[in-house]
């Protein structure tokens, strides 16, 4: 039996991370003061596209991509800019934001509703990669 299921993990993460709305994310996109991190799987991004200017960091590789000591590190994640994580609906990005906070990244949040909510709100997207 599991010690903690996904709902409990998500609940815990959501109490410890910051969540921003799609409308807030749109304002940040316009001002250019944040870096959007797409934590979806590669196939999802290829099939549906992503937010303009996003950095792709699949959740399964996030710890390696975020760690400056890793050969997989993406320097954009160490730029000092606030990181706004998103996935398809908000679950994976919440867990990913919690992971980054646990690693010592303090300028991180996630977007409620994820890419689905972004698209439904009419937010701009880059075509599939």
mmCIF file of C-alpha atoms in Angstrom:
data_model
loop_
_atom_site.group_PDB
_atom_site.id
_atom_site.type_symbol
_atom_site.label_atom_id
_atom_site.label_comp_id
_atom_site.label_asym_id
_atom_site.label_seq_id
_atom_site.Cartn_x
_atom_site.Cartn_y
_atom_site.Cartn_z
ATOM 1 C CA UNK A 1 0.000 0.000 0.000
ATOM 2 C CA UNK A 2 1.217 3.499 -0.829
ATOM 3 C CA UNK A 3 2.272 5.760 1.964
ATOM 4 C CA UNK A 4 0.993 8.775 0.018
ATOM 5 C CA UNK A 5 -1.112 8.802 -3.167
ATOM 6 C CA UNK A 6 -1.068 11.345 -5.956
ATOM 7 C CA UNK A 7 -3.951 13.379 -4.534
ATOM 8 C CA UNK A 8 -2.146 13.772 -1.216
ATOM 9 C CA UNK A 9 1.101 14.668 -3.003
ATOM 10 C CA UNK A 10 -0.699 17.270 -5.102
ATOM 11 C CA UNK A 11 -2.475 18.643 -2.070
ATOM 12 C CA UNK A 12 0.797 18.986 -0.200
ATOM 13 C CA UNK A 13 2.523 20.582 -3.184
ATOM 14 C CA UNK A 14 -0.287 23.090 -3.671
ATOM 15 C CA UNK A 15 0.025 24.267 -0.071
ATOM 16 C CA UNK A 16 3.758 24.907 -0.496
ATOM 17 C CA UNK A 17 4.025 26.461 -3.959
ATOM 18 C CA UNK A 18 2.723 29.584 -5.612
ATOM 19 C CA UNK A 19 0.065 29.251 -8.288
ATOM 20 C CA UNK A 20 -0.738 31.952 -10.823
ATOM 21 C CA UNK A 21 -3.802 32.248 -13.036
ATOM 22 C CA UNK A 22 -3.783 32.133 -16.818
ATOM 23 C CA UNK A 23 -4.616 35.849 -16.862
ATOM 24 C CA UNK A 24 -1.598 36.603 -14.669
ATOM 25 C CA UNK A 25 0.556 34.400 -16.907
ATOM 26 C CA UNK A 26 -0.613 36.358 -19.969
ATOM 27 C CA UNK A 27 0.431 39.618 -18.325
ATOM 28 C CA UNK A 28 3.843 38.125 -17.556
ATOM 29 C CA UNK A 29 4.199 36.961 -21.164
ATOM 30 C CA UNK A 30 3.502 40.493 -22.389
ATOM 31 C CA UNK A 31 6.033 42.028 -19.998
ATOM 32 C CA UNK A 32 8.671 39.350 -20.645
ATOM 33 C CA UNK A 33 9.649 39.231 -16.980
ATOM 34 C CA UNK A 34 9.320 35.457 -16.563
ATOM 35 C CA UNK A 35 10.506 32.285 -18.247
ATOM 36 C CA UNK A 36 7.839 29.725 -19.092
ATOM 37 C CA UNK A 37 8.908 26.115 -18.538
ATOM 38 C CA UNK A 38 6.884 23.386 -20.255
ATOM 39 C CA UNK A 39 7.176 20.162 -18.232
ATOM 40 C CA UNK A 40 5.030 18.056 -20.568
ATOM 41 C CA UNK A 41 6.417 15.078 -22.433
ATOM 42 C CA UNK A 42 8.153 15.712 -25.749
ATOM 43 C CA UNK A 43 5.350 14.089 -27.752
ATOM 44 C CA UNK A 44 2.764 16.383 -26.151
ATOM 45 C CA UNK A 45 4.721 19.485 -27.124
ATOM 46 C CA UNK A 46 5.282 18.141 -30.639
ATOM 47 C CA UNK A 47 1.562 17.441 -31.042
ATOM 48 C CA UNK A 48 0.126 20.641 -29.586
ATOM 49 C CA UNK A 49 2.812 23.330 -29.490
ATOM 50 C CA UNK A 50 3.535 25.496 -26.463
ATOM 51 C CA UNK A 51 3.665 29.008 -25.085
ATOM 52 C CA UNK A 52 5.781 31.488 -27.048
ATOM 53 C CA UNK A 53 9.401 31.431 -25.895
ATOM 54 C CA UNK A 54 8.973 28.473 -23.546
ATOM 55 C CA UNK A 55 11.818 26.211 -22.491
ATOM 56 C CA UNK A 56 11.006 22.515 -22.648
ATOM 57 C CA UNK A 57 12.038 20.593 -19.537
ATOM 58 C CA UNK A 58 10.119 17.296 -19.367
ATOM 59 C CA UNK A 59 9.187 16.437 -15.803
ATOM 60 C CA UNK A 60 11.062 13.143 -16.015
ATOM 61 C CA UNK A 61 14.315 15.046 -16.613
ATOM 62 C CA UNK A 62 13.602 18.163 -14.569
ATOM 63 C CA UNK A 63 16.083 17.537 -11.765
ATOM 64 C CA UNK A 64 18.878 16.971 -14.290
ATOM 65 C CA UNK A 65 17.920 19.987 -16.398
ATOM 66 C CA UNK A 66 17.696 22.278 -13.350
ATOM 67 C CA UNK A 67 20.968 21.242 -11.693
ATOM 68 C CA UNK A 68 23.928 23.369 -12.851
ATOM 69 C CA UNK A 69 26.228 20.417 -12.067
ATOM 70 C CA UNK A 70 24.393 18.157 -14.524
ATOM 71 C CA UNK A 71 25.554 17.699 -18.124
ATOM 72 C CA UNK A 72 21.860 18.046 -19.077
ATOM 73 C CA UNK A 73 21.533 21.463 -17.413
ATOM 74 C CA UNK A 74 19.712 24.172 -19.365
ATOM 75 C CA UNK A 75 21.275 27.494 -18.437
ATOM 76 C CA UNK A 76 17.976 29.309 -18.934
ATOM 77 C CA UNK A 77 16.787 27.799 -15.659
ATOM 78 C CA UNK A 78 19.657 29.526 -13.845
ATOM 79 C CA UNK A 79 19.041 32.929 -15.410
ATOM 80 C CA UNK A 80 17.547 34.433 -12.255
ATOM 81 C CA UNK A 81 14.236 35.059 -13.994
ATOM 82 C CA UNK A 82 11.069 33.855 -12.322
ATOM 83 C CA UNK A 83 10.096 30.429 -13.638
ATOM 84 C CA UNK A 84 6.458 29.730 -14.490
ATOM 85 C CA UNK A 85 5.925 26.011 -14.971
ATOM 86 C CA UNK A 86 3.040 24.501 -16.879
ATOM 87 C CA UNK A 87 1.859 21.107 -18.061
ATOM 88 C CA UNK A 88 -1.385 20.003 -19.714
ATOM 89 C CA UNK A 89 -3.715 20.660 -16.774
ATOM 90 C CA UNK A 90 -1.663 21.748 -13.759
ATOM 91 C CA UNK A 91 -0.907 18.550 -11.847
ATOM 92 C CA UNK A 92 2.570 17.771 -13.124
ATOM 93 C CA UNK A 93 3.610 21.408 -13.036
ATOM 94 C CA UNK A 94 2.543 21.702 -9.388
ATOM 95 C CA UNK A 95 4.651 18.674 -8.488
ATOM 96 C CA UNK A 96 7.525 19.994 -10.605
ATOM 97 C CA UNK A 97 7.379 23.397 -8.898
ATOM 98 C CA UNK A 98 7.517 21.658 -5.516
ATOM 99 C CA UNK A 99 10.530 19.636 -6.679
ATOM 100 C CA UNK A 100 12.380 22.758 -7.826
ATOM 101 C CA UNK A 101 11.615 24.485 -4.525
ATOM 102 C CA UNK A 102 12.955 21.441 -2.685
ATOM 103 C CA UNK A 103 16.129 21.772 -4.794
ATOM 104 C CA UNK A 104 16.508 25.385 -3.675
ATOM 105 C CA UNK A 105 14.909 27.279 -6.565
ATOM 106 C CA UNK A 106 12.945 30.075 -4.919
ATOM 107 C CA UNK A 107 11.641 32.027 -7.905
ATOM 108 C CA UNK A 108 9.236 29.369 -9.193
ATOM 109 C CA UNK A 109 5.479 29.021 -9.525
ATOM 110 C CA UNK A 110 3.055 27.134 -11.724
ATOM 111 C CA UNK A 111 0.108 28.086 -13.903
ATOM 112 C CA UNK A 112 -3.317 26.863 -12.816
ATOM 113 C CA UNK A 113 -5.108 24.822 -15.455
ATOM 114 C CA UNK A 114 -1.981 24.366 -17.539
ATOM 115 C CA UNK A 115 -1.719 24.532 -21.307
ATOM 116 C CA UNK A 116 -5.324 23.417 -21.733
ATOM 117 C CA UNK A 117 -6.608 26.450 -19.811
ATOM 118 C CA UNK A 118 -4.166 28.686 -21.697
ATOM 119 C CA UNK A 119 -5.443 27.522 -25.093
ATOM 120 C CA UNK A 120 -9.088 27.713 -23.973
ATOM 121 C CA UNK A 121 -8.523 31.318 -22.877
ATOM 122 C CA UNK A 122 -7.228 32.238 -26.330
ATOM 123 C CA UNK A 123 -3.616 32.672 -25.218
ATOM 124 C CA UNK A 124 -1.006 32.777 -27.992
ATOM 125 C CA UNK A 125 0.755 29.537 -28.844
ATOM 126 C CA UNK A 126 3.704 28.433 -30.913
ATOM 127 C CA UNK A 127 2.851 25.782 -33.431
ATOM 128 C CA UNK A 128 3.903 22.214 -32.742
ATOM 129 C CA UNK A 129 7.664 21.690 -32.807
#
